[in-house]
């Protein structure tokens, strides 16, 4: 197990771990759907759009496609989702506007205060598949006090490709165990651990809504296993 | 001329524009020189070390060498500077420690308050040749409230290579004129303008010490020409 004193920097998954993407995307989609598909539930629409997320990145992770940033994938996935629902003749400007729903996601209630606590003692940065501008827009709106924006666009690869974790260790000039990934997703933590990073699981039991069936507990003996980010700050000895 | 209302993001040169590298490096070198070369003036040593800066990046700008981050160049340049002064038999750990002087530079007196003003209205980020960890260490120590760390390491190229400015425009998803480079160096601004960026010259008349002969005035009609960053915040309509 990693001793808290060893850690120098914390990097965070963002979608699901720091912000509630499902509610935010559903909120962003509601006015759009009122106009184009009033019978559709915005949460079902958010889930359908999100279902395209991992397959679209897999094209790049597998090497079949060169890196493009997540804003581009989100828009392609949105067009595919609209097609599937038979929502047609939508002006490009309305598609572009809806795509920005991902730039306006709310943080979980503990996130802002806990990140301020952690920032006093550690370097803190997102390690998200979201691109830099998306991360900046979310952070400015929500008040997330990041020290830097790291992640997919900086290394031009998508998690859980090993390069994302190893290049981030290199960028931060730390030993792998001195960098802790904080995530609500066991798969992300498993990939980080394979590169020697420290790991912290934070429980987000409603990321996928009230019927969530995945990531309801730590699947492995991660270095930290906490119910929210304030508990992580406590465990790492950060004052209130 | 760019109208202030058009600008969405500001990126900043850092060494010389935001922080006083010469005093900081001299301060960092003083204890080292006391031990290894007590006759040497720390400011002369800082100037000699800095004289290697641009030539070392030119190897990469020209394509003769692949990108390595500035911490690596600084250390090579330090070893070269020590050799030139005949300072020998220095343990690696002492060289590593001195190299970190660049991570502990003080901001000019106006910088922190003005950046807080500008951050309320604009995305603000460094666009420095310094690497990400160096920028993070300087920012955390000085309290620089960046929204992101952009610059050489993100695009893997050194200013004034055109790619640094054009890739940053792309990353921020803005039109070139919506991005303003703020710098104390006419050459940096000229390179940015060639890519269509907006430009702001800030006067830093003692960056190179009391006898400074360069960059004492705007050499071209930049979009803004200010005596410090608070004047820029005023010109851009940012409240105190």
Tab-separated table of C-alpha atoms in Angstrom:
chain	number	residue	atom	x	y	z
A	1	UNK	CA	0.000	0.000	0.000
A	2	UNK	CA	1.125	3.509	-0.732
A	3	UNK	CA	1.809	5.606	2.322
A	4	UNK	CA	0.093	9.032	2.115
A	5	UNK	CA	3.442	10.766	2.752
A	6	UNK	CA	4.784	9.371	-0.506
A	7	UNK	CA	2.205	11.059	-2.753
A	8	UNK	CA	3.138	14.329	-4.480
A	9	UNK	CA	0.403	14.786	-7.057
A	10	UNK	CA	-3.196	13.716	-7.536
A	11	UNK	CA	-4.852	13.346	-10.924
A	12	UNK	CA	-8.576	12.849	-11.269
A	13	UNK	CA	-10.971	11.204	-13.609
A	14	UNK	CA	-13.600	13.885	-14.262
A	15	UNK	CA	-16.762	12.531	-15.965
A	16	UNK	CA	-18.484	10.698	-13.132
A	17	UNK	CA	-15.761	11.245	-10.530
A	18	UNK	CA	-15.746	15.059	-10.272
A	19	UNK	CA	-18.850	16.058	-12.249
A	20	UNK	CA	-22.301	14.540	-12.753
A	21	UNK	CA	-22.278	14.216	-16.533
A	22	UNK	CA	-25.661	12.442	-16.772
A	23	UNK	CA	-27.723	15.172	-15.109
A	24	UNK	CA	-25.767	17.887	-16.900
A	25	UNK	CA	-26.185	16.390	-20.354
A	26	UNK	CA	-29.868	15.651	-19.704
A	27	UNK	CA	-30.392	19.256	-18.578
A	28	UNK	CA	-28.577	20.515	-21.670
A	29	UNK	CA	-30.646	18.248	-23.924
A	30	UNK	CA	-34.041	19.077	-22.423
A	31	UNK	CA	-34.724	22.293	-24.371
A	32	UNK	CA	-33.402	20.704	-27.564
A	33	UNK	CA	-35.672	17.673	-27.165
A	34	UNK	CA	-38.672	19.868	-26.346
A	35	UNK	CA	-38.244	21.239	-29.822
A	36	UNK	CA	-37.207	18.204	-31.865
A	37	UNK	CA	-38.443	15.102	-30.008
A	38	UNK	CA	-40.763	16.017	-27.128
A	39	UNK	CA	-41.612	12.394	-26.326
A	40	UNK	CA	-37.999	11.514	-25.518
A	41	UNK	CA	-36.758	11.382	-21.918
A	42	UNK	CA	-33.635	13.594	-21.605
A	43	UNK	CA	-31.935	11.052	-19.317
A	44	UNK	CA	-32.483	8.249	-21.827
A	45	UNK	CA	-31.074	10.548	-24.498
A	46	UNK	CA	-28.011	11.309	-22.325
A	47	UNK	CA	-27.459	7.586	-21.768
A	48	UNK	CA	-27.783	6.834	-25.486
A	49	UNK	CA	-25.300	9.584	-26.398
A	50	UNK	CA	-22.891	8.401	-23.717
A	51	UNK	CA	-23.172	4.798	-24.964
A	52	UNK	CA	-21.249	5.920	-28.070
A	53	UNK	CA	-18.421	7.353	-25.967
A	54	UNK	CA	-16.207	4.350	-25.345
A	55	UNK	CA	-16.628	2.765	-28.823
A	56	UNK	CA	-15.664	6.073	-30.454
A	57	UNK	CA	-12.467	6.290	-28.400
A	58	UNK	CA	-11.701	2.642	-29.103
A	59	UNK	CA	-11.121	3.552	-32.760
A	60	UNK	CA	-8.255	5.755	-31.578
A	61	UNK	CA	-6.993	3.501	-28.788
A	62	UNK	CA	-6.724	0.651	-31.294
A	63	UNK	CA	-4.702	2.763	-33.714
A	64	UNK	CA	-7.350	2.588	-36.461
A	65	UNK	CA	-7.796	6.360	-36.274
A	66	UNK	CA	-5.412	9.161	-35.363
A	67	UNK	CA	-6.130	11.202	-32.239
A	68	UNK	CA	-8.926	13.767	-32.449
A	69	UNK	CA	-10.175	15.571	-29.378
A	70	UNK	CA	-13.253	14.545	-27.453
A	71	UNK	CA	-15.335	17.521	-28.644
A	72	UNK	CA	-15.041	16.030	-32.141
A	73	UNK	CA	-16.009	12.534	-31.001
A	74	UNK	CA	-18.908	13.890	-28.919
A	75	UNK	CA	-20.296	15.688	-31.950
A	76	UNK	CA	-19.994	12.637	-34.208
A	77	UNK	CA	-21.635	10.539	-31.493
A	78	UNK	CA	-24.419	13.107	-31.167
A	79	UNK	CA	-25.161	12.995	-34.899
A	80	UNK	CA	-25.234	9.181	-34.710
A	81	UNK	CA	-27.607	9.308	-31.729
A	82	UNK	CA	-29.940	11.766	-33.465
A	83	UNK	CA	-29.992	9.518	-36.537
A	84	UNK	CA	-30.882	6.519	-34.428
A	85	UNK	CA	-33.814	8.365	-32.874
A	86	UNK	CA	-34.903	9.575	-36.307
A	87	UNK	CA	-34.360	13.201	-35.339
A	88	UNK	CA	-33.625	14.831	-38.704
A	89	UNK	CA	-33.205	18.271	-40.285
A	90	UNK	CA	-31.446	19.762	-37.253
A	91	UNK	CA	-29.406	22.868	-38.163
A	92	UNK	CA	-25.660	22.550	-37.527
A	93	UNK	CA	-25.774	25.465	-35.081
A	94	UNK	CA	-28.245	23.586	-32.850
A	95	UNK	CA	-26.065	20.472	-32.936
A	96	UNK	CA	-23.007	22.549	-32.040
A	97	UNK	CA	-24.876	24.189	-29.174
A	98	UNK	CA	-26.087	20.859	-27.776
A	99	UNK	CA	-22.559	19.447	-28.030
A	100	UNK	CA	-21.469	22.122	-25.543
A	101	UNK	CA	-23.665	20.523	-22.855
A	102	UNK	CA	-20.497	18.603	-21.920
A	103	UNK	CA	-18.803	21.944	-21.149
A	104	UNK	CA	-21.467	22.838	-18.558
A	105	UNK	CA	-21.519	19.942	-16.107
A	106	UNK	CA	-22.065	20.436	-12.388
A	107	UNK	CA	-19.615	19.056	-9.821
A	108	UNK	CA	-20.690	16.547	-7.188
A	109	UNK	CA	-21.433	18.433	-3.944
A	110	UNK	CA	-18.138	17.523	-2.214
A	111	UNK	CA	-15.800	18.223	-5.138
A	112	UNK	CA	-14.995	21.938	-4.983
A	113	UNK	CA	-14.304	22.165	-1.253
A	114	UNK	CA	-12.289	18.941	-1.223
A	115	UNK	CA	-10.164	19.973	-4.213
A	116	UNK	CA	-9.311	23.243	-2.440
A	117	UNK	CA	-8.146	21.210	0.584
A	118	UNK	CA	-6.097	18.817	-1.553
A	119	UNK	CA	-4.557	21.626	-3.616
A	120	UNK	CA	-2.854	23.096	-0.558
A	121	UNK	CA	-0.725	19.979	-0.182
A	122	UNK	CA	-0.593	18.375	-3.646
A	123	UNK	CA	-0.457	19.205	-7.318
A	124	UNK	CA	-3.995	18.511	-8.558
A	125	UNK	CA	-5.044	18.087	-12.176
A	126	UNK	CA	-7.712	16.328	-14.200
A	127	UNK	CA	-6.640	13.188	-16.040
A	128	UNK	CA	-9.701	13.001	-18.230
A	129	UNK	CA	-10.465	11.939	-21.753
A	130	UNK	CA	-12.058	15.367	-22.140
A	131	UNK	CA	-10.070	17.881	-24.173
A	132	UNK	CA	-8.390	20.908	-22.654
A	133	UNK	CA	-11.013	23.520	-23.624
A	134	UNK	CA	-13.820	21.297	-22.340
A	135	UNK	CA	-11.998	20.829	-19.026
A	136	UNK	CA	-11.298	24.570	-18.756
A	137	UNK	CA	-14.942	25.476	-19.406
A	138	UNK	CA	-16.198	22.984	-16.811
A	139	UNK	CA	-13.605	24.156	-14.282
A	140	UNK	CA	-14.284	27.884	-14.708
A	141	UNK	CA	-18.054	27.415	-14.435
A	142	UNK	CA	-17.837	25.043	-11.459
A	143	UNK	CA	-14.881	26.656	-9.671
A	144	UNK	CA	-12.570	23.627	-9.823
A	145	UNK	CA	-9.128	24.927	-8.746
A	146	UNK	CA	-6.878	22.762	-10.947
A	147	UNK	CA	-3.124	23.434	-11.027
A	148	UNK	CA	-2.928	22.235	-14.642
A	149	UNK	CA	-5.079	20.502	-17.230
A	150	UNK	CA	-3.565	17.119	-18.001
A	151	UNK	CA	-5.154	14.135	-19.740
A	152	UNK	CA	-5.928	12.856	-23.199
A	153	UNK	CA	-5.226	15.956	-25.269
A	154	UNK	CA	-1.832	16.618	-23.651
A	155	UNK	CA	-0.619	13.110	-24.459
A	156	UNK	CA	-2.801	12.615	-27.571
A	157	UNK	CA	-4.155	9.258	-26.416
A	158	UNK	CA	-7.254	8.052	-24.580
A	159	UNK	CA	-7.495	6.256	-21.252
A	160	UNK	CA	-7.075	3.447	-20.488
A	161	UNK	CA	-4.164	3.363	-22.961
A	162	UNK	CA	-0.990	2.935	-20.859
A	163	UNK	CA	0.631	5.967	-22.488
A	164	UNK	CA	-1.837	8.319	-20.788
A	165	UNK	CA	-0.634	7.295	-17.332
A	166	UNK	CA	3.062	6.867	-18.121
A	167	UNK	CA	3.370	10.148	-20.047
A	168	UNK	CA	1.630	11.965	-17.190
A	169	UNK	CA	4.153	10.559	-14.701
A	170	UNK	CA	6.905	11.842	-16.993
A	171	UNK	CA	5.310	15.300	-17.398
A	172	UNK	CA	4.980	15.672	-13.622
A	173	UNK	CA	8.564	14.461	-13.022
A	174	UNK	CA	7.519	12.113	-10.243
A	175	UNK	CA	8.002	8.441	-9.508
A	176	UNK	CA	4.910	6.452	-10.537
A	177	UNK	CA	3.849	5.708	-6.939
A	178	UNK	CA	4.103	9.435	-6.111
A	179	UNK	CA	1.197	10.059	-8.481
A	180	UNK	CA	-2.267	8.954	-7.345
A	181	UNK	CA	-5.159	8.516	-9.746
A	182	UNK	CA	-8.520	9.289	-8.139
A	183	UNK	CA	-11.429	7.711	-9.990
A	184	UNK	CA	-14.908	6.269	-9.536
A	185	UNK	CA	-14.099	3.557	-12.099
A	186	UNK	CA	-12.295	0.345	-11.244
A	187	UNK	CA	-11.090	-0.094	-14.826
A	188	UNK	CA	-9.329	3.267	-14.865
A	189	UNK	CA	-7.630	2.458	-11.550
A	190	UNK	CA	-6.551	-0.981	-12.770
A	191	UNK	CA	-4.877	0.590	-15.811
A	192	UNK	CA	-3.112	3.153	-13.618
A	193	UNK	CA	-1.907	0.500	-11.194
A	194	UNK	CA	-0.372	-1.502	-14.050
A	195	UNK	CA	1.922	1.515	-14.613
A	196	UNK	CA	2.778	1.730	-10.903
A	197	UNK	CA	0.596	4.696	-9.956
A	198	UNK	CA	-1.100	4.917	-6.585
A	199	UNK	CA	-4.867	4.541	-6.710
A	200	UNK	CA	-7.916	5.960	-4.932
A	201	UNK	CA	-11.448	4.701	-5.512
A	202	UNK	CA	-14.223	7.180	-4.776
A	203	UNK	CA	-17.777	5.873	-4.710
A	204	UNK	CA	-20.205	7.620	-7.092
A	205	UNK	CA	-23.240	5.337	-6.891
A	206	UNK	CA	-25.579	7.456	-9.038
A	207	UNK	CA	-23.282	8.437	-11.903
A	208	UNK	CA	-25.421	6.275	-14.189
A	209	UNK	CA	-28.674	7.121	-12.433
A	210	UNK	CA	-30.712	5.394	-9.742
A	211	UNK	CA	-30.345	1.910	-11.290
A	212	UNK	CA	-26.540	1.902	-11.498
A	213	UNK	CA	-25.063	-1.601	-11.491
A	214	UNK	CA	-21.337	-0.938	-12.036
A	215	UNK	CA	-18.546	0.489	-9.875
A	216	UNK	CA	-20.658	0.255	-6.707
A	217	UNK	CA	-17.594	-0.887	-4.793
A	218	UNK	CA	-13.832	-1.180	-5.047
A	219	UNK	CA	-13.067	-4.313	-7.055
A	220	UNK	CA	-9.487	-4.494	-5.851
A	221	UNK	CA	-7.436	-3.387	-2.854
A	222	UNK	CA	-6.827	0.145	-4.089
A	223	UNK	CA	-4.553	2.309	-1.940
A	224	UNK	CA	-7.541	4.382	-0.855
A	225	UNK	CA	-11.249	3.523	-0.915
A	226	UNK	CA	-13.408	6.478	0.075
A	227	UNK	CA	-17.048	7.536	-0.003
A	228	UNK	CA	-16.245	11.062	-1.209
A	229	UNK	CA	-13.343	13.437	-1.821
A	230	UNK	CA	-13.453	14.976	1.634
A	231	UNK	CA	-12.757	11.541	3.087
A	232	UNK	CA	-9.766	11.321	0.741
A	233	UNK	CA	-8.548	14.723	1.953
A	234	UNK	CA	-8.928	13.498	5.537
A	235	UNK	CA	-6.986	10.311	4.796
A	236	UNK	CA	-4.214	12.364	3.149
A	237	UNK	CA	-3.947	14.643	6.170
A	238	UNK	CA	-5.257	17.817	4.508
A	239	UNK	CA	-6.707	20.331	6.987
A	240	UNK	CA	-10.307	21.501	6.507
B	1	UNK	CA	-6.685	46.676	-34.230
B	2	UNK	CA	-8.422	44.035	-32.185
B	3	UNK	CA	-11.421	45.265	-30.255
B	4	UNK	CA	-11.304	44.163	-26.598
B	5	UNK	CA	-14.786	42.619	-26.924
B	6	UNK	CA	-13.425	40.154	-29.458
B	7	UNK	CA	-10.901	38.523	-27.128
B	8	UNK	CA	-11.837	35.265	-25.384
B	9	UNK	CA	-8.544	34.003	-24.026
B	10	UNK	CA	-5.212	35.467	-22.966
B	11	UNK	CA	-1.942	33.541	-23.024
B	12	UNK	CA	1.182	34.880	-21.403
B	13	UNK	CA	4.869	34.659	-21.865
B	14	UNK	CA	6.182	33.866	-18.366
B	15	UNK	CA	9.978	34.303	-18.040
B	16	UNK	CA	10.353	38.072	-17.957
B	17	UNK	CA	6.670	38.896	-18.499
B	18	UNK	CA	5.095	37.309	-15.401
B	19	UNK	CA	8.135	36.425	-13.288
B	20	UNK	CA	11.525	38.007	-12.652
B	21	UNK	CA	13.748	35.113	-13.715
B	22	UNK	CA	17.044	37.008	-13.285
B	23	UNK	CA	16.616	37.843	-9.594
B	24	UNK	CA	15.164	34.417	-8.889
B	25	UNK	CA	17.961	32.500	-10.550
B	26	UNK	CA	20.595	34.734	-8.940
B	27	UNK	CA	19.009	34.150	-5.524
B	28	UNK	CA	18.918	30.399	-6.177
B	29	UNK	CA	22.568	30.425	-7.287
B	30	UNK	CA	23.915	32.501	-4.400
B	31	UNK	CA	24.312	29.698	-1.840
B	32	UNK	CA	25.707	27.377	-4.522
B	33	UNK	CA	28.299	29.946	-5.592
B	34	UNK	CA	29.244	30.706	-1.977
B	35	UNK	CA	30.353	27.110	-1.821
B	36	UNK	CA	31.863	26.496	-5.265
B	37	UNK	CA	32.893	29.889	-6.684
B	38	UNK	CA	32.652	32.637	-4.067
B	39	UNK	CA	34.212	35.276	-6.340
B	40	UNK	CA	31.419	35.000	-8.886
B	41	UNK	CA	28.529	37.487	-8.973
B	42	UNK	CA	25.227	35.553	-8.869
B	43	UNK	CA	23.645	37.957	-11.405
B	44	UNK	CA	26.491	37.437	-13.854
B	45	UNK	CA	26.082	33.701	-13.346
B	46	UNK	CA	22.317	33.943	-14.002
B	47	UNK	CA	22.989	35.925	-17.192
B	48	UNK	CA	25.581	33.407	-18.373
B	49	UNK	CA	23.234	30.475	-17.739
B	50	UNK	CA	20.399	32.288	-19.491
B	51	UNK	CA	22.640	33.063	-22.479
B	52	UNK	CA	22.554	29.340	-23.309
B	53	UNK	CA	18.727	29.297	-23.304
B	54	UNK	CA	17.880	30.377	-26.823
B	55	UNK	CA	20.714	28.482	-28.573
B	56	UNK	CA	19.698	25.273	-26.804
B	57	UNK	CA	16.095	25.624	-27.988
B	58	UNK	CA	17.275	26.471	-31.489
B	59	UNK	CA	18.555	22.897	-31.846
B	60	UNK	CA	14.957	21.742	-31.433
B	61	UNK	CA	13.301	24.560	-33.384
B	62	UNK	CA	15.566	23.777	-36.324
B	63	UNK	CA	14.644	20.094	-36.253
B	64	UNK	CA	18.210	18.982	-35.481
B	65	UNK	CA	17.036	17.519	-32.170
B	66	UNK	CA	13.699	16.046	-31.080
B	67	UNK	CA	11.725	17.891	-28.390
B	68	UNK	CA	12.953	17.570	-24.817
B	69	UNK	CA	11.477	19.668	-22.031
B	70	UNK	CA	13.066	22.827	-20.736
B	71	UNK	CA	14.163	21.265	-17.420
B	72	UNK	CA	16.449	19.047	-19.497
B	73	UNK	CA	17.838	21.957	-21.520
B	74	UNK	CA	18.316	24.073	-18.396
B	75	UNK	CA	20.352	21.301	-16.788
B	76	UNK	CA	22.549	20.809	-19.862
B	77	UNK	CA	23.019	24.566	-20.075
B	78	UNK	CA	23.944	24.683	-16.389
B	79	UNK	CA	26.608	22.006	-16.836
B	80	UNK	CA	27.982	23.948	-19.805
B	81	UNK	CA	28.019	27.175	-17.768
B	82	UNK	CA	29.792	25.506	-14.844
B	83	UNK	CA	32.396	24.088	-17.249
B	84	UNK	CA	32.981	27.516	-18.728
B	85	UNK	CA	33.612	29.016	-15.295
B	86	UNK	CA	35.876	26.083	-14.405
B	87	UNK	CA	33.585	24.969	-11.591
B	88	UNK	CA	34.295	21.239	-11.386
B	89	UNK	CA	33.582	18.211	-9.203
B	90	UNK	CA	30.054	19.295	-8.353
B	91	UNK	CA	27.891	16.373	-7.200
B	92	UNK	CA	24.874	15.630	-9.423
B	93	UNK	CA	22.506	16.277	-6.529
B	94	UNK	CA	23.796	19.856	-6.189
B	95	UNK	CA	23.390	20.444	-9.930
B	96	UNK	CA	19.845	19.060	-9.793
B	97	UNK	CA	19.026	21.286	-6.839
B	98	UNK	CA	20.387	24.413	-8.549
B	99	UNK	CA	18.440	23.554	-11.695
B	100	UNK	CA	15.251	23.896	-9.656
B	101	UNK	CA	15.965	27.619	-9.163
B	102	UNK	CA	13.815	28.091	-12.281
B	103	UNK	CA	10.881	26.522	-10.403
B	104	UNK	CA	11.056	29.175	-7.665
B	105	UNK	CA	10.815	32.504	-9.447
B	106	UNK	CA	8.948	35.468	-7.989
B	107	UNK	CA	6.209	37.262	-9.937
B	108	UNK	CA	6.480	40.932	-10.812
B	109	UNK	CA	4.513	42.951	-8.223
B	110	UNK	CA	1.447	43.531	-10.442
B	111	UNK	CA	1.097	39.986	-11.786
B	112	UNK	CA	-0.973	38.077	-9.225
B	113	UNK	CA	-3.662	40.712	-8.679
B	114	UNK	CA	-3.973	41.499	-12.376
B	115	UNK	CA	-4.255	37.811	-13.338
B	116	UNK	CA	-7.087	37.398	-10.845
B	117	UNK	CA	-8.888	40.332	-12.506
B	118	UNK	CA	-8.313	38.964	-16.016
B	119	UNK	CA	-9.343	35.418	-15.042
B	120	UNK	CA	-12.881	36.554	-14.192
B	121	UNK	CA	-13.497	37.528	-17.811
B	122	UNK	CA	-11.053	35.446	-19.881
B	123	UNK	CA	-9.413	32.049	-20.044
B	124	UNK	CA	-5.851	32.704	-18.870
B	125	UNK	CA	-2.876	30.387	-19.364
B	126	UNK	CA	0.881	30.580	-19.698
B	127	UNK	CA	2.297	30.168	-23.197
B	128	UNK	CA	5.852	29.642	-22.078
B	129	UNK	CA	8.787	27.589	-23.226
B	130	UNK	CA	8.904	26.274	-19.657
B	131	UNK	CA	7.636	22.737	-19.182
B	132	UNK	CA	4.406	21.905	-17.370
B	133	UNK	CA	5.917	20.901	-14.018
B	134	UNK	CA	8.112	23.996	-13.965
B	135	UNK	CA	5.069	26.210	-14.668
B	136	UNK	CA	3.006	24.428	-11.998
B	137	UNK	CA	5.729	24.839	-9.368
B	138	UNK	CA	6.129	28.543	-10.147
B	139	UNK	CA	2.355	29.071	-10.127
B	140	UNK	CA	1.718	27.245	-6.850
B	141	UNK	CA	4.516	29.083	-5.068
B	142	UNK	CA	3.582	32.508	-6.457
B	143	UNK	CA	-0.205	32.086	-6.469
B	144	UNK	CA	-0.688	32.511	-10.222
B	145	UNK	CA	-4.322	31.486	-10.890
B	146	UNK	CA	-3.952	29.880	-14.339
B	147	UNK	CA	-6.932	28.103	-15.902
B	148	UNK	CA	-4.622	25.688	-17.726
B	149	UNK	CA	-0.930	25.222	-18.444
B	150	UNK	CA	-0.359	25.619	-22.173
B	151	UNK	CA	2.906	26.205	-24.024
B	152	UNK	CA	5.892	24.309	-25.328
B	153	UNK	CA	5.372	20.940	-23.656
B	154	UNK	CA	1.716	20.663	-24.692
B	155	UNK	CA	2.579	21.198	-28.361
B	156	UNK	CA	6.124	19.754	-28.171
B	157	UNK	CA	7.723	22.743	-29.877
B	158	UNK	CA	9.441	25.919	-28.723
B	159	UNK	CA	8.443	29.532	-29.338
B	160	UNK	CA	8.719	31.298	-31.677
B	161	UNK	CA	8.001	28.261	-33.887
B	162	UNK	CA	4.632	28.954	-35.572
B	163	UNK	CA	3.202	25.638	-34.389
B	164	UNK	CA	3.212	26.821	-30.768
B	165	UNK	CA	0.758	29.628	-31.549
B	166	UNK	CA	-1.372	27.808	-34.128
B	167	UNK	CA	-1.737	24.620	-32.066
B	168	UNK	CA	-2.730	26.714	-29.046
B	169	UNK	CA	-5.459	28.428	-31.067
B	170	UNK	CA	-6.699	24.959	-32.051
B	171	UNK	CA	-6.578	23.634	-28.475
B	172	UNK	CA	-8.584	26.613	-27.221
B	173	UNK	CA	-11.123	26.314	-30.078
B	174	UNK	CA	-11.019	30.038	-30.798
B	175	UNK	CA	-10.430	32.148	-33.867
B	176	UNK	CA	-6.819	33.407	-33.939
B	177	UNK	CA	-7.785	37.025	-33.190
B	178	UNK	CA	-9.813	35.870	-30.187
B	179	UNK	CA	-6.571	34.775	-28.550
B	180	UNK	CA	-4.230	37.481	-27.268
B	181	UNK	CA	-0.571	36.835	-26.486
B	182	UNK	CA	0.721	39.017	-23.659
B	183	UNK	CA	4.500	39.353	-23.666
B	184	UNK	CA	7.353	41.680	-22.781
B	185	UNK	CA	9.195	40.595	-25.930
B	186	UNK	CA	8.582	42.102	-29.354
B	187	UNK	CA	9.865	38.974	-31.110
B	188	UNK	CA	7.329	36.721	-29.406
B	189	UNK	CA	4.511	39.122	-30.323
B	190	UNK	CA	5.677	39.341	-33.947
B	191	UNK	CA	5.562	35.552	-34.242
B	192	UNK	CA	2.067	35.458	-32.722
B	193	UNK	CA	0.802	38.188	-35.034
B	194	UNK	CA	2.016	36.260	-38.080
B	195	UNK	CA	-0.481	33.547	-37.065
B	196	UNK	CA	-3.274	36.106	-36.612
B	197	UNK	CA	-3.293	36.300	-32.825
B	198	UNK	CA	-4.016	39.539	-30.990
B	199	UNK	CA	-1.019	41.015	-29.214
B	200	UNK	CA	-0.294	42.921	-25.999
B	201	UNK	CA	3.125	44.355	-25.143
B	202	UNK	CA	3.838	44.818	-21.450
B	203	UNK	CA	6.924	46.818	-20.497
B	204	UNK	CA	9.386	45.009	-18.224
B	205	UNK	CA	12.372	47.352	-18.323
B	206	UNK	CA	14.521	45.505	-15.741
B	207	UNK	CA	14.050	41.889	-16.827
B	208	UNK	CA	17.725	41.863	-17.833
B	209	UNK	CA	18.826	44.088	-14.969
B	210	UNK	CA	19.481	47.824	-14.675
B	211	UNK	CA	21.358	48.033	-17.974
B	212	UNK	CA	18.678	46.472	-20.162
B	213	UNK	CA	18.892	47.553	-23.809
B	214	UNK	CA	16.189	45.417	-25.466
B	215	UNK	CA	12.386	45.456	-25.438
B	216	UNK	CA	12.263	48.893	-23.815
B	217	UNK	CA	9.359	49.827	-26.042
B	218	UNK	CA	6.821	48.363	-28.434
B	219	UNK	CA	8.555	47.916	-31.802
B	220	UNK	CA	5.285	47.632	-33.697
B	221	UNK	CA	1.674	48.757	-33.349
B	222	UNK	CA	0.587	45.895	-31.089
B	223	UNK	CA	-3.094	45.768	-30.192
B	224	UNK	CA	-2.252	46.796	-26.639
B	225	UNK	CA	0.839	48.527	-25.256
B	226	UNK	CA	0.789	48.743	-21.466
B	227	UNK	CA	3.134	49.543	-18.613
B	228	UNK	CA	1.895	46.646	-16.481
B	229	UNK	CA	-0.795	43.957	-16.330
B	230	UNK	CA	-3.227	46.064	-14.327
B	231	UNK	CA	-3.272	48.565	-17.167
B	232	UNK	CA	-4.091	45.678	-19.505
B	233	UNK	CA	-6.935	44.600	-17.191
B	234	UNK	CA	-8.207	48.206	-17.242
B	235	UNK	CA	-8.044	48.345	-21.032
B	236	UNK	CA	-9.929	45.050	-21.278
B	237	UNK	CA	-12.682	46.284	-18.986
B	238	UNK	CA	-11.952	43.991	-16.036
B	239	UNK	CA	-13.201	45.341	-12.688
B	240	UNK	CA	-10.709	45.717	-9.841
